[in-house]
Coordinates of C-alpha atoms and ligand atoms in Angstrom, one line a residue:
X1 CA 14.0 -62.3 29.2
X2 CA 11.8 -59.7 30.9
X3 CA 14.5 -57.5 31.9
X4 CA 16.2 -57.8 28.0
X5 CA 13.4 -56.3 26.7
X6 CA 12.6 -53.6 29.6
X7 CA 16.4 -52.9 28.8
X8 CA 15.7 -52.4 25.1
X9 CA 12.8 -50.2 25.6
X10 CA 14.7 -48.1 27.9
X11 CA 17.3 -48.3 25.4
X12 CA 15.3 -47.0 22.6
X13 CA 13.6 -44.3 25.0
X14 CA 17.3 -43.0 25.6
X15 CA 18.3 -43.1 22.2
X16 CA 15.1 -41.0 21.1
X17 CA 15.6 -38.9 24.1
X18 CA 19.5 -38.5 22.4
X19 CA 18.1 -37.5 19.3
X20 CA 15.8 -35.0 20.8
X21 CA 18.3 -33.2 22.6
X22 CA 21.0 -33.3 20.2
X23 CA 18.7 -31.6 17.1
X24 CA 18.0 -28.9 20.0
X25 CA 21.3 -28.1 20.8
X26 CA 22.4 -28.2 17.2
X27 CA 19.7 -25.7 16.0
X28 CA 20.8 -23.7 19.0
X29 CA 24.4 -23.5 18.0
X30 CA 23.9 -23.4 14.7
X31 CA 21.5 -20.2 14.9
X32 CA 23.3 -17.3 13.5
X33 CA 24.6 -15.0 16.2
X34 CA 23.6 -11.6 17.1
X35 CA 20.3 -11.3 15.9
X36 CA 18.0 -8.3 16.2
X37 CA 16.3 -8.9 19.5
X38 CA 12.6 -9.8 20.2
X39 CA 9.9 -11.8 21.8
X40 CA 9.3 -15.4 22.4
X41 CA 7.0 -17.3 20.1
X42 CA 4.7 -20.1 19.3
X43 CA 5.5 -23.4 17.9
X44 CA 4.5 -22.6 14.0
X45 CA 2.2 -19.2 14.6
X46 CA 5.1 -17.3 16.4
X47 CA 4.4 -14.1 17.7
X48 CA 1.0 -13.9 15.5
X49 CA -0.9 -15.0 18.7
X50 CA 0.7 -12.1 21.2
X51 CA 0.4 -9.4 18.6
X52 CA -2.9 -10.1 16.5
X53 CA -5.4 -12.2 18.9
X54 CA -5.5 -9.9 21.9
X55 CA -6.8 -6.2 20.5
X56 CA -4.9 -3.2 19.0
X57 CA -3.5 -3.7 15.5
X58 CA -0.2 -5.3 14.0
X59 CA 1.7 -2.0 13.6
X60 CA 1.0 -0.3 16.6
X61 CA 1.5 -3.7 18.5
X62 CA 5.3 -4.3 16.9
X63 CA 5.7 -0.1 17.8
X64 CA 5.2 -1.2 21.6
X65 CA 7.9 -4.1 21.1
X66 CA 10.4 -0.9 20.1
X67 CA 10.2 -0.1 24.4
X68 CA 12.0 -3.1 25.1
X69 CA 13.9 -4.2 22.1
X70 CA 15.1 -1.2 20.4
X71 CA 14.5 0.0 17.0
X72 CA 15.8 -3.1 15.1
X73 CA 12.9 -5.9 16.4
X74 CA 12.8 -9.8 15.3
X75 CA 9.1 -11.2 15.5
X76 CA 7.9 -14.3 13.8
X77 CA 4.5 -14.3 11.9
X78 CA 3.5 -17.5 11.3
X79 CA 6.5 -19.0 10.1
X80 CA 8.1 -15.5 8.7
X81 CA 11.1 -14.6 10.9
X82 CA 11.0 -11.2 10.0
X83 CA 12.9 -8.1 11.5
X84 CA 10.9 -4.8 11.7
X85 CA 12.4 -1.8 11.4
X86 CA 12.0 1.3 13.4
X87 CA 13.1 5.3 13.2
X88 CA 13.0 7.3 9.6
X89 CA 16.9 7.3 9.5
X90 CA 16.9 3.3 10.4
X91 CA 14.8 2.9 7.2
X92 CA 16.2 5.0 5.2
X93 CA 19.6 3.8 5.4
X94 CA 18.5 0.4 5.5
X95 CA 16.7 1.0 2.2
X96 CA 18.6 2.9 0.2
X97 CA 20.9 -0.9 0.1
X98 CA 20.6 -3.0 -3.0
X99 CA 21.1 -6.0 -0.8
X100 CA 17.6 -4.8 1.3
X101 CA 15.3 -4.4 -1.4
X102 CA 14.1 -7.4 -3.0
X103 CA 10.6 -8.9 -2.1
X104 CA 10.4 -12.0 0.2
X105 CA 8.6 -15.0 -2.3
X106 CA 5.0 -14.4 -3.0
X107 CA 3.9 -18.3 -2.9
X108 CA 0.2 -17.7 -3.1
X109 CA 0.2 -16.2 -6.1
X110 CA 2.7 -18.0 -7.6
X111 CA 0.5 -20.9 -7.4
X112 CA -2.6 -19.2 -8.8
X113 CA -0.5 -17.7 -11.3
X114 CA 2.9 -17.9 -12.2
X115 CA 4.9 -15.2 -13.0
X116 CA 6.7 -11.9 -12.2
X117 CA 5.3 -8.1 -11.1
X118 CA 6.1 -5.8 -8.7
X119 CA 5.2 -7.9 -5.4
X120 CA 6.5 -10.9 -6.9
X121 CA 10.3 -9.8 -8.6
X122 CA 13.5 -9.5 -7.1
X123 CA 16.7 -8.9 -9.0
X124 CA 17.2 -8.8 -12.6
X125 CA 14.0 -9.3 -12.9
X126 CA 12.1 -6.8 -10.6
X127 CA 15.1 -4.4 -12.3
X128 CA 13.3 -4.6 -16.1
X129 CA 10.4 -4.8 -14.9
X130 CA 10.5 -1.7 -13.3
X131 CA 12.2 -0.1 -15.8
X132 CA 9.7 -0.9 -18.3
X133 CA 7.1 0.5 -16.1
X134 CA 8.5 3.5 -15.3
X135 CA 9.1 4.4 -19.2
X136 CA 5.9 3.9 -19.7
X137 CA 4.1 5.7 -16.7
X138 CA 6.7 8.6 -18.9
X139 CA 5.6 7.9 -22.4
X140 CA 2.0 8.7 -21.1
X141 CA 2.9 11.6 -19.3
X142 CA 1.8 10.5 -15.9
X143 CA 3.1 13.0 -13.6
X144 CA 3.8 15.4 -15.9
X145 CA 0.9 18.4 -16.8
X146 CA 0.3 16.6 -20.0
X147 CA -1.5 13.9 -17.9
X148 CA -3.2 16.4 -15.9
X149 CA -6.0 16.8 -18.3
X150 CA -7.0 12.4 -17.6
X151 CA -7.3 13.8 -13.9
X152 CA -9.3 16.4 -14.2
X153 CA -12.0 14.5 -16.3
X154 CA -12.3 12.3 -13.5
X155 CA -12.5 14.6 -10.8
X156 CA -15.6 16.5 -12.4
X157 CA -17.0 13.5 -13.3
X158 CA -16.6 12.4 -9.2
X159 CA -17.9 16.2 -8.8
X160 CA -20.8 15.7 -10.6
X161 CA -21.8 12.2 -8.8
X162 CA -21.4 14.1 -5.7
X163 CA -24.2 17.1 -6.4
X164 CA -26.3 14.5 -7.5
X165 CA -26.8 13.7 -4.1
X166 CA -28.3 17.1 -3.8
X167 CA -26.4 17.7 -0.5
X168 CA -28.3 15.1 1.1
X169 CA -25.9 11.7 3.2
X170 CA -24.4 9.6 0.8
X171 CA -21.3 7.5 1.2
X172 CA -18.8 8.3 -1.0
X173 CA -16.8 5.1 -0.9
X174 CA -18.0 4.0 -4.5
X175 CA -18.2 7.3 -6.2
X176 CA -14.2 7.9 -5.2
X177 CA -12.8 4.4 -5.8
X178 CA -14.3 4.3 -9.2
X179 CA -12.8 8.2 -10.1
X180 CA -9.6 7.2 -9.1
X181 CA -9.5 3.6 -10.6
X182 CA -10.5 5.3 -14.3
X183 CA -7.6 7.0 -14.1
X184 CA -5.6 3.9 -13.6
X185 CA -7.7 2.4 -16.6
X186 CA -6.5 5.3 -18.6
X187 CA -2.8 4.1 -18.1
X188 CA -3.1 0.8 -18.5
X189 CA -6.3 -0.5 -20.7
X190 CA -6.3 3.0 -22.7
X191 CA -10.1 4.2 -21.8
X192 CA -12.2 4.9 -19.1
X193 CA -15.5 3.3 -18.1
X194 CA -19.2 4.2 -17.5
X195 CA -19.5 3.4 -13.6
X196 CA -22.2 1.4 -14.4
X197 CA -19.9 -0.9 -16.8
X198 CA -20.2 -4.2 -15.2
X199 CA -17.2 -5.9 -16.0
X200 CA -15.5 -2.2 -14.3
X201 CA -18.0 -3.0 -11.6
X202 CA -16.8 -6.6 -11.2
X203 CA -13.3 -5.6 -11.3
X204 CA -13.9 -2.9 -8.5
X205 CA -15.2 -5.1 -6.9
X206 CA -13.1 -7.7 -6.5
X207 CA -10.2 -5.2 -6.0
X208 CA -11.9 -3.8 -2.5
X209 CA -12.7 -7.7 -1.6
X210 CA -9.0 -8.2 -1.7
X211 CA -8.3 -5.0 0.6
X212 CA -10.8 -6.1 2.9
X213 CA -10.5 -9.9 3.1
X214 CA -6.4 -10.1 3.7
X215 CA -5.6 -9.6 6.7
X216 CA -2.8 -8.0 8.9
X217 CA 0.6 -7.1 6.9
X218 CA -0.1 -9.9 4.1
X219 CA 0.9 -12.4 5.9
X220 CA -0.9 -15.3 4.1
X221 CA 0.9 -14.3 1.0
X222 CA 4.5 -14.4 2.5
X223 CA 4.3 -17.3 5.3
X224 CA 5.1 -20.5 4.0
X225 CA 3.2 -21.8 6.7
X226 CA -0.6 -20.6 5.3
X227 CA 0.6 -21.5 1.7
X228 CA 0.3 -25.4 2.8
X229 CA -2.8 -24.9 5.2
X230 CA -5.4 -24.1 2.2
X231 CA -8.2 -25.7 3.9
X232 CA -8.3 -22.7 6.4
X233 CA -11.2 -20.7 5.6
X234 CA -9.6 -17.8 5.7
X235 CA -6.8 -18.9 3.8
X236 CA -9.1 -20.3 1.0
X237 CA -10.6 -16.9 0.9
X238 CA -7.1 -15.1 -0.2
X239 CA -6.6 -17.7 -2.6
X240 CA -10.4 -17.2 -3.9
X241 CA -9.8 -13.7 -3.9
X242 CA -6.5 -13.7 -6.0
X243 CA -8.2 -16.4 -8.9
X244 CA -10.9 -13.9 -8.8
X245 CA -8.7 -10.9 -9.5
X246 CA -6.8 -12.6 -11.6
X247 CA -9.8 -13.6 -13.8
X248 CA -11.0 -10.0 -14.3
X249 CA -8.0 -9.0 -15.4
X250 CA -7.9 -11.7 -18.1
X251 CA -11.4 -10.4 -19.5
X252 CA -10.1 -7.1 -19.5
X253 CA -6.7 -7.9 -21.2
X254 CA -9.0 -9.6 -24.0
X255 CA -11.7 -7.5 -24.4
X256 CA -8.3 -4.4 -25.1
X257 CA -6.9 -6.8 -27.9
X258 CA -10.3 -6.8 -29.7
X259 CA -10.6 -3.9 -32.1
X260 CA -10.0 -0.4 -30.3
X261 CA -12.4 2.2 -30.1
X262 CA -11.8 6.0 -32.0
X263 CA -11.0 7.3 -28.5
X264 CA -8.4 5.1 -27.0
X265 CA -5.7 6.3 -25.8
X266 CA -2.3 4.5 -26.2
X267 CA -1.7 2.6 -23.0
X268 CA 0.5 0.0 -21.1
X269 CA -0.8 -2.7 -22.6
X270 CA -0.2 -1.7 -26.5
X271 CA 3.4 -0.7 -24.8
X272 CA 4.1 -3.8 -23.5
X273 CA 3.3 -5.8 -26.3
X274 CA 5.2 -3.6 -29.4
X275 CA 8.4 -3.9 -26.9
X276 CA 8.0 -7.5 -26.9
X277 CA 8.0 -7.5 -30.6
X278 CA 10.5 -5.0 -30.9
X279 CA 12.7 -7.0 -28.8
X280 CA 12.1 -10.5 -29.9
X281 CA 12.9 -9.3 -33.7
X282 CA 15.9 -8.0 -32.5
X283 CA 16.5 -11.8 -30.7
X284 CA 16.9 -9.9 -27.1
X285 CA 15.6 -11.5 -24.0
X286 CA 13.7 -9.0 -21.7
X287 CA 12.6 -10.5 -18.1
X288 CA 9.7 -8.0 -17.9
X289 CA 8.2 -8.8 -21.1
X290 CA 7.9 -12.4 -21.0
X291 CA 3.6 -12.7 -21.8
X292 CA 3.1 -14.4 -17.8
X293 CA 4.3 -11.2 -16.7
X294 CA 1.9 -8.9 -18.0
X295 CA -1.3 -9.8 -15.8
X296 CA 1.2 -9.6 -12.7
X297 CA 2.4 -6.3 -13.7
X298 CA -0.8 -4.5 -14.5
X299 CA -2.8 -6.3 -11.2
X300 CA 0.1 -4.6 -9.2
X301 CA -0.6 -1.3 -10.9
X302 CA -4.1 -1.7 -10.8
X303 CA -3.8 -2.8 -7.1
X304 CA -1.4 -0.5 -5.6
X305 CA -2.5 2.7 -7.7
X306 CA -6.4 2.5 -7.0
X307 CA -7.4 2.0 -3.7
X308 CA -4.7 3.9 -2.0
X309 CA -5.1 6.9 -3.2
X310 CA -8.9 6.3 -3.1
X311 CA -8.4 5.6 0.6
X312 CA -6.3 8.5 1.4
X313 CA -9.0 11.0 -0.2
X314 CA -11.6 9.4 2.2
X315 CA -9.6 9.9 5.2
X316 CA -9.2 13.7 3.9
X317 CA -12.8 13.8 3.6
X318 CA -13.4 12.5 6.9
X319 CA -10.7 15.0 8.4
X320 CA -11.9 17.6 6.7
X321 CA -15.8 17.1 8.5
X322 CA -14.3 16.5 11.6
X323 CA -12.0 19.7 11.9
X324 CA -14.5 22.3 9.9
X325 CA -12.1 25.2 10.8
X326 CA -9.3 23.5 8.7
X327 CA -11.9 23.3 5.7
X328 CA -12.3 26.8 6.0
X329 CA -8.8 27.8 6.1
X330 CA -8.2 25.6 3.0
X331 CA -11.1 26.6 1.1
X332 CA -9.9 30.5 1.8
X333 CA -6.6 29.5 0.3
X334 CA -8.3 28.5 -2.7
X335 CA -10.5 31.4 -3.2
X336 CA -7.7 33.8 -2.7
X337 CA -5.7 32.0 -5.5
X338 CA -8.1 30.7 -7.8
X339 CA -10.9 33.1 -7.3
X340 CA -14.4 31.8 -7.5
X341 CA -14.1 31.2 -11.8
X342 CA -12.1 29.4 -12.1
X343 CA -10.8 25.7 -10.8
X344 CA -7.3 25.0 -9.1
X345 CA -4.4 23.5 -11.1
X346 CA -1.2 22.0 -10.5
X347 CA 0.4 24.6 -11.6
X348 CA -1.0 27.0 -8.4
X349 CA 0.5 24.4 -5.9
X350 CA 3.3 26.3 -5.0
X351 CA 0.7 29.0 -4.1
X352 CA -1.2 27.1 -1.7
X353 CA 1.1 25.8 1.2
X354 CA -1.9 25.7 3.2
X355 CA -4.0 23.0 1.0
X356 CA -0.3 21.1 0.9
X357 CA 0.0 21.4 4.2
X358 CA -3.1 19.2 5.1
X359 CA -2.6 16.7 2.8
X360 CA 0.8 15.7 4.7
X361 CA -0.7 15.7 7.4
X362 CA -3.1 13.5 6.5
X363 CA -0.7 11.1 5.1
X364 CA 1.1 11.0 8.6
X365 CA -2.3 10.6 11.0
X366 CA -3.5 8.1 8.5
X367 CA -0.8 5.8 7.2
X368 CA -2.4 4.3 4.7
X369 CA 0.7 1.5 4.3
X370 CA 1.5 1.2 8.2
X371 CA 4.1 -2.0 7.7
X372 CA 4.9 -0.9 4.1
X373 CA 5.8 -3.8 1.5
X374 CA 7.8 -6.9 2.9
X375 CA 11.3 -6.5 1.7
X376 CA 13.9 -9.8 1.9
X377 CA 17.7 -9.5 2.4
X378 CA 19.8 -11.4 -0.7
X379 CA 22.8 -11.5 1.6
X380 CA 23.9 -11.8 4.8
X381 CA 24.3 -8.3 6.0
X382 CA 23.9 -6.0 9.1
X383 CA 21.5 -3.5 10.4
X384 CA 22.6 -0.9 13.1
X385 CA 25.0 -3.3 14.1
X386 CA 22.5 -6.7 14.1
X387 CA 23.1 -9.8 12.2
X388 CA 20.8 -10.2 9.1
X389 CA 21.2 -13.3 7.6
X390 CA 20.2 -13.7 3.9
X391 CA 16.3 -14.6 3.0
X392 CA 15.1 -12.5 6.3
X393 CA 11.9 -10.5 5.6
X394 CA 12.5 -6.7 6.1
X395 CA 9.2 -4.6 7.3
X396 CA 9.5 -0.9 7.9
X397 CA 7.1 0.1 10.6
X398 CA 6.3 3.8 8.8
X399 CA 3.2 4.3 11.1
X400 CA 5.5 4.2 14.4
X401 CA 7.8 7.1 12.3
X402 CA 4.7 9.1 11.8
X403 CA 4.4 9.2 16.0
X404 CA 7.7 9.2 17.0
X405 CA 7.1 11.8 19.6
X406 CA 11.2 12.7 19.3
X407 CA 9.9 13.6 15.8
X408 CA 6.3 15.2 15.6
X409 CA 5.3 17.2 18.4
X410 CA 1.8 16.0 19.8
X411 CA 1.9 13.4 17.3
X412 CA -1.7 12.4 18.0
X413 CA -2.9 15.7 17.2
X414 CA -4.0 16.9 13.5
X415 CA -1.6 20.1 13.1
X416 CA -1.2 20.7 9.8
X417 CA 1.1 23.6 11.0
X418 CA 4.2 21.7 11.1
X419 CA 4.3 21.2 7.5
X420 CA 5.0 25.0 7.6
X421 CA 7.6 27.2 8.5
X422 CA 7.7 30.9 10.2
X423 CA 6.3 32.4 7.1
X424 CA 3.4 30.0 6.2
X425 CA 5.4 28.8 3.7
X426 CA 5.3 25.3 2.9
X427 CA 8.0 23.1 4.7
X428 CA 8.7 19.4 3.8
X429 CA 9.6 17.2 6.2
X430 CA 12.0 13.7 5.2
X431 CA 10.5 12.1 8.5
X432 CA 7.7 11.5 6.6
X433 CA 7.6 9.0 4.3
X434 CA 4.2 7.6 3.3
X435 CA 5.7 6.0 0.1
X436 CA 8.2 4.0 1.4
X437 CA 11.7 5.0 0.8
X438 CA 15.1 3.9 -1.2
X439 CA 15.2 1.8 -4.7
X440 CA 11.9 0.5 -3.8
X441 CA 9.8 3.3 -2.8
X442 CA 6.3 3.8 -4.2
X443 CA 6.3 3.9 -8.3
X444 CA 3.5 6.0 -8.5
X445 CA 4.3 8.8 -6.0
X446 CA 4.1 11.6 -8.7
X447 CA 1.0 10.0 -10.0
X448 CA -0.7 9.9 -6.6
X449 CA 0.5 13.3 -5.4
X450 CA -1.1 14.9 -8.8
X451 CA -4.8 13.0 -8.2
X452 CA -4.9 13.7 -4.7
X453 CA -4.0 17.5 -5.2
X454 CA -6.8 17.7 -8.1
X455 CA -9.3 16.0 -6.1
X456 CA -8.8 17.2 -2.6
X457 CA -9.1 20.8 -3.9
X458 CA -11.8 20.5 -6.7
X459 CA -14.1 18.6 -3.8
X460 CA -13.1 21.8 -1.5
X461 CA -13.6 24.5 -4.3
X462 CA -17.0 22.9 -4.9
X463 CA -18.4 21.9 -2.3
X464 CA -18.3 22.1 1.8
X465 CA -18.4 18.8 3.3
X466 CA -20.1 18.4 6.7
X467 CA -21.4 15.0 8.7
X468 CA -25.0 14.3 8.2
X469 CA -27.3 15.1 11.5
X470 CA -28.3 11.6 12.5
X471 CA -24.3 10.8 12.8
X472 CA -23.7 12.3 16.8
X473 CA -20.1 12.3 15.8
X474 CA -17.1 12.3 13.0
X475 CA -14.9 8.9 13.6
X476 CA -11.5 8.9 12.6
X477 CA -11.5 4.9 13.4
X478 CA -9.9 2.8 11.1
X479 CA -9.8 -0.9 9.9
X480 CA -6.4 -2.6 9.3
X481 CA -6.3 -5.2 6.0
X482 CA -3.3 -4.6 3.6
X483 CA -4.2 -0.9 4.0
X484 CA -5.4 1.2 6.9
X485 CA -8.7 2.6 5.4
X486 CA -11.5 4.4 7.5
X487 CA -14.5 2.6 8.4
X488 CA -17.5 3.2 6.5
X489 CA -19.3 6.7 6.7
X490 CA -21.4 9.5 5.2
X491 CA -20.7 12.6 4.0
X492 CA -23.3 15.6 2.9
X493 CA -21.7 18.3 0.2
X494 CA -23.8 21.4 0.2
X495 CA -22.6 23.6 -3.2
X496 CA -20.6 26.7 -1.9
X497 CA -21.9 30.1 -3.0
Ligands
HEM1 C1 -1.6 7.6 -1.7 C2 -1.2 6.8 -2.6 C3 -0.1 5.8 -2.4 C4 0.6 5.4 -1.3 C5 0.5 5.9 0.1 C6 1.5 4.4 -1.8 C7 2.5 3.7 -1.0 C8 3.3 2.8 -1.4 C9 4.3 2.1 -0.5 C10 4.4 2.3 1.0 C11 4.9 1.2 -1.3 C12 6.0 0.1 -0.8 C13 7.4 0.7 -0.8 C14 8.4 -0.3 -0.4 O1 8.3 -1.5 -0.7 O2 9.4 0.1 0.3 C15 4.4 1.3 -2.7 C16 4.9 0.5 -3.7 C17 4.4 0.6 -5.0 N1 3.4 1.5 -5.4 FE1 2.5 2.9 -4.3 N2 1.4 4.2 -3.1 C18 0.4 5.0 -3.6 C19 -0.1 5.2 -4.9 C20 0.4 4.5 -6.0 C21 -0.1 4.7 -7.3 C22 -1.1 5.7 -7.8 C23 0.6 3.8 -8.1 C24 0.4 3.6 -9.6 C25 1.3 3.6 -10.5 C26 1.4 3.0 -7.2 C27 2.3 1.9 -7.6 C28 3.2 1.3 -6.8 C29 4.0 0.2 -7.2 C30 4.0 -0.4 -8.6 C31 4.7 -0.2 -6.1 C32 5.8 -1.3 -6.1 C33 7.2 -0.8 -6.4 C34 8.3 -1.8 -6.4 O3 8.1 -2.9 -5.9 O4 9.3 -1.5 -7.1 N3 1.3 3.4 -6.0 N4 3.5 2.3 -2.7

């Protein structure tokens, strides 16, 4: 009897044993071959351990992988097996493929709130929606010199917040987040706001929360791993973060369908809505203007074309006190073109290679989007000869482009030189690509290019920006969230002659 049921036991022992090693070897052999190579990971977390946990951040920590692995890397991010890519032409080519531009799912905020808008659409979808957005960003002119005038307001308005401070230290954080958000009101509710407007205050505010609370690459809103642990604090934070962005957004949406002041402007939202009806009385379906769609659309506009360009102006500020000879040399530039009556325009860009000059080089020292956007694969495919099977999440490592040594000469240094050729003329370079590249680069690029031309060389026409005397020294140190943005600082503007 006794040795029946020590039998049995070692029976059922065997079996599991059986089981265990047979779902091994099947996920083994059934594991699509010739995938991009890269390091072990963690049961459930991956690779998030090795490249978040011990010091340096995300981006530069996948660069390091590139040593051993090559250009085309597979890590795993808590439960996102996703392959990073690596070299300008890698990306480029990659992204230029219909097949390698759609967005992994967004599951957070699908479950705070359903619907489709830039971070959320793939396909059809993501194709209208686009669309839509683009013809609009067109109807009001964004880009063009007609648009130019909403720009400028702004910028004298951040002018005059700035000699307010009377040259004394001030951070300029708020001052330059609210300019450049207005502008973004302008496109999409119609109007600007007072800075002291608190629902503009609220919305501000929960914008920089967001930047500040997600952390590394986005990774909470892509894993499907996070989207099921919501008790994590951090997690629950995200989620609070979304509902909260989400909510202003609402208000703001309603307060725009009350009656409209004698000053607004015609906008996205009036846009969206007389398409809609357009369409529907002509009984055609349009993905992008189903009515879930709209708060999607306008919190990615909002989101993406506020705090980056915001950001990037900062980091010029912060440049521009820690390498005062460069100030000078731009602020000449100016003066020689403008004169001392009159303020810079688009129009004298061409004139001031210099002033471009910086500004790129900026954008390389201080990628503001180091991973880029997650992109997903909608079909098995191949990368420089890997696998890539269908659902994999794409990242393009732009900040390891930006110092690719084969590339950029010194690429640690700030030269703004090599966005210039033998005659000082100004000299583009395709290796840098701060916007992303292919069918899903950066909607706004002409938008952003324009504010942070106006700004960069109003604030340096005006004003020359030095650290304040209690501060021994400028620090170019960073903090990683979904953007790279500086850490906080002062500045003192002291009125040029
Ligand atoms: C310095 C400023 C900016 C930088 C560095 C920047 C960078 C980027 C990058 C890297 C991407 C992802 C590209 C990809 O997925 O491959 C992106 C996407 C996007 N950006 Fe910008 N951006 C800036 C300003 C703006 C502005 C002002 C707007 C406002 C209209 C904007 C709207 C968008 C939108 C809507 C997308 C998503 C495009 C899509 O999925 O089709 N961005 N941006």
């Amino acid at each position: 009897m006794e040795i029946l049921s020590a039998l049995t036991v070692l029976d059922v022992r065997s079996l599991l044993l059986g089981v265990a090693v047979f779902l091994v070897v099947f996920r083994f052999l059934r594991r699509p071959r010739n995938l991009p190579p890269g390091p072990w990971g963690w049961p459930f977390l991956g690779n998030l351990p090795q490249l978040t946990w011990y010091g340096g951040e995300l981006h530069e920590n996948i660069s390091k992988l590139t040593a051993r692995y090559g250009k085309v890397v597979s890590v795993n991010l808590a439960g996102i097996s996703m392959v990073v890519l690596h070299g300008h032409d890698t990306v480029k080519e990659a992204f230029s493929r219909q097949e390698l531009s759609e967005r992994p799912p967004a599951y957070m905020t699908q479950k705070v709130a359903p619907g489709r808008g830039f971070l959320s659409s793939s396909g059809e979808s993501w194709i209208e929606i686009r669309r839509f957005t683009m013809a609009v960003l067109k109807k009001l002119g964004v880009g063009k010199s007609a648009f130019e005038q909403n720009i400028v307001t702004e910028a004298e308005m951040f002018i005059e917040e700035v000699q307010s401070h009377g040259g004394k230290a001030f951070d300029p954080k708020h001052a330059m987040s609210n300019a450049v958000s207005n502008i973004i009101c302008t496109v999409v509710f119609g109007r600007r706001f007072q800075y002291t407007d608190p629902a503009f205050e609220q919305l501000l505010k929960v914008v920089h929360e967001f930047v500040l609370q997600v952390g590394a690459g986005s990774v909470f809103e892509f894993s499907p791993v996070f989207n099921k642990l919501t008790m994590l604090p951090f997690v629950r934070t995200y989620v609070a973060c979304l509902r909260s962005t989400f909510d202003h957004i609402n208000l703001l949406m309603k307060e725009h369908s009350k009656e409209k002041s004698a000053d607004h402007q015609e906008d996205l939202l009036d846009i969206f809505l007389s398409e809609k009806k357009i369409k529907e009385q002509h009984g055609v379906e349009n993905a992008a203007l189903r009515p879930e769609n709209l708060k999607h659309i306008v919190r990615d506009v909002f989101g993406a074309g506020s705090e980056t360009t915001a950001t990037t102006l900062l980091w010029g500020m912060l440049y521009m006190m820690a390498y005062p000879e460069v100030q000078v040399r731009v602020q000449k530039e100016l003066d020689d073109v403008t004169g001392r009556n009159r303020l810079p325009r688009i129009a004298d860009k061409p004139e001031l290679p210099y002033t471009e000059a910086v500004l790129c080089e900026i954008h390389r020292l201080e990628t503001i989007v180091p991973l880029s956007v997650p992109h997903a694969s909608t079909e098995d495919t191949t990368i420089a000869g890997y696998n890539i099977p269908k659902g994999t999440t794409i990242m393009a490592n732009i900040w390891h482009n930006h110092f690719d040594p084969l590339v950029w000469e010194e690429p640690e240094k700030f030269r703004p030189e090599r966005f210039l050729d033998g005659e000082n003329k100004f000299r583009p370079r395709e290796e840098l690509m701060p916007f992303g590249s292919g069918r899903r680069s950066c909607l706004g690029e002409q938008l952003a290019k324009m504010e942070l031309f106006v700004f960069f060389t109003y604030l340096l026409h005006h004003f020359t920006i030095k650290k304040p005397d209690h501060v021994p020294a400028v620090s170019c140190e960073g903090k990683y969230g979904i953007m790279w943005v500086p850490l906080k600082f002062d500045i003192c503007a002291t009125v040029r002659e």
